[in-house]
XYZ file of C-alpha atoms in Angstrom:
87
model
C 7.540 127.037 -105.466
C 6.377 124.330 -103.014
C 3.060 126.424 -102.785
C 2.606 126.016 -106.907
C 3.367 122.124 -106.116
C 0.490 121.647 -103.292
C -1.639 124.607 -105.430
C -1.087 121.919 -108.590
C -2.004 118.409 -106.371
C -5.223 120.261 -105.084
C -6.493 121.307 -108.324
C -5.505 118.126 -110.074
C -7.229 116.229 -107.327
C -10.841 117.923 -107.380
C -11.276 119.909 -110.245
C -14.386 118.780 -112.653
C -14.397 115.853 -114.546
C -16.372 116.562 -117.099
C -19.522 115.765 -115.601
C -20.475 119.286 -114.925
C -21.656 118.285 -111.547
C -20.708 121.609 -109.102
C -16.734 121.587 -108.437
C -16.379 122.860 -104.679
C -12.898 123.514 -105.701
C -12.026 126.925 -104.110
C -8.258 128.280 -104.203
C -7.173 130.965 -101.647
C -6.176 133.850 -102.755
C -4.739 136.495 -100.219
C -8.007 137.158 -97.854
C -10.944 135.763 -100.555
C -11.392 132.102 -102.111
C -12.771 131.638 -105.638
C -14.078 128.850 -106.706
C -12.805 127.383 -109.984
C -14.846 126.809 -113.108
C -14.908 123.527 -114.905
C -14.409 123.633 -118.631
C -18.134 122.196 -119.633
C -19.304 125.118 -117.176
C -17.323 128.140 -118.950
C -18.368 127.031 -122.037
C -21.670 127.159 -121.045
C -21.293 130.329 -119.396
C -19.519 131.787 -122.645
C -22.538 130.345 -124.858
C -24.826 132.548 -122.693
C -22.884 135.548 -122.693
C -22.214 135.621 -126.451
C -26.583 135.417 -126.633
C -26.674 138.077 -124.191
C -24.331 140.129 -122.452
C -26.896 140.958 -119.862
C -28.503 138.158 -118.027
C -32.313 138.301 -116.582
C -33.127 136.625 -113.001
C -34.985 133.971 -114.672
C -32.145 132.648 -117.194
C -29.791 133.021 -114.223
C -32.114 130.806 -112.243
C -31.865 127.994 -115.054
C -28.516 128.362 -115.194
C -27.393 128.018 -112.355
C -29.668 125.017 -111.607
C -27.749 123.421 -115.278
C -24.350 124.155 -113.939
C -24.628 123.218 -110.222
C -23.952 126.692 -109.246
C -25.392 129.793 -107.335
C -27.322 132.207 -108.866
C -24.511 135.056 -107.218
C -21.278 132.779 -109.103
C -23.656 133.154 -112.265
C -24.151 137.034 -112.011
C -20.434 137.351 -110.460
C -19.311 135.792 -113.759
C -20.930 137.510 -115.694
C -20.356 141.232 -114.476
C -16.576 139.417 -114.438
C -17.048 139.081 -118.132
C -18.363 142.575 -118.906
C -15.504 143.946 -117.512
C -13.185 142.037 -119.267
C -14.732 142.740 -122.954
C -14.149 146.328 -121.652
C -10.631 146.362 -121.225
């Protein structure tokens, strides 16, 4: 429980604004981090994906320059996303 507690103060503390600005907040999970999305970001991401479930290098390129993150955490997401339609 104390580990939800510190897990809550962390993410409270750094997690996005609103500004869209890239969050470096990254929560451990047993050997990996992962970086948390902010909201403005998802929705963005979303708004892609529902355009095209497939993304090409150069919209992945703009992208991640817009949302102030790496093209990889774009692609990640988005293979991320295909498998979760398919389930």
């Amino acid at each position: 429980m104390d580990k939800l507690i510190q897990l809550e103060k962390i993410l409270n503390r750094y997690v996005d604004l609103g500004d869209g600005k890239r969050n470096d907040v990254r929560v451990r999970t047993t050997e990996k981090y992962r970086n948390v999305y902010s909201e403005q970001q998802r929705l963005e991401l979303e708004k892609e994906y529902r355009t095209s479930t497939f993304i090409n290098a150069i919209r992945k390129s703009e992208l991640s320059t817009q949302l102030h993150l790496t093209e990889r955490q774009v692609k990640i997401w988005f293979q991320n996303r295909l498998k979760r339609r398919e389930i």
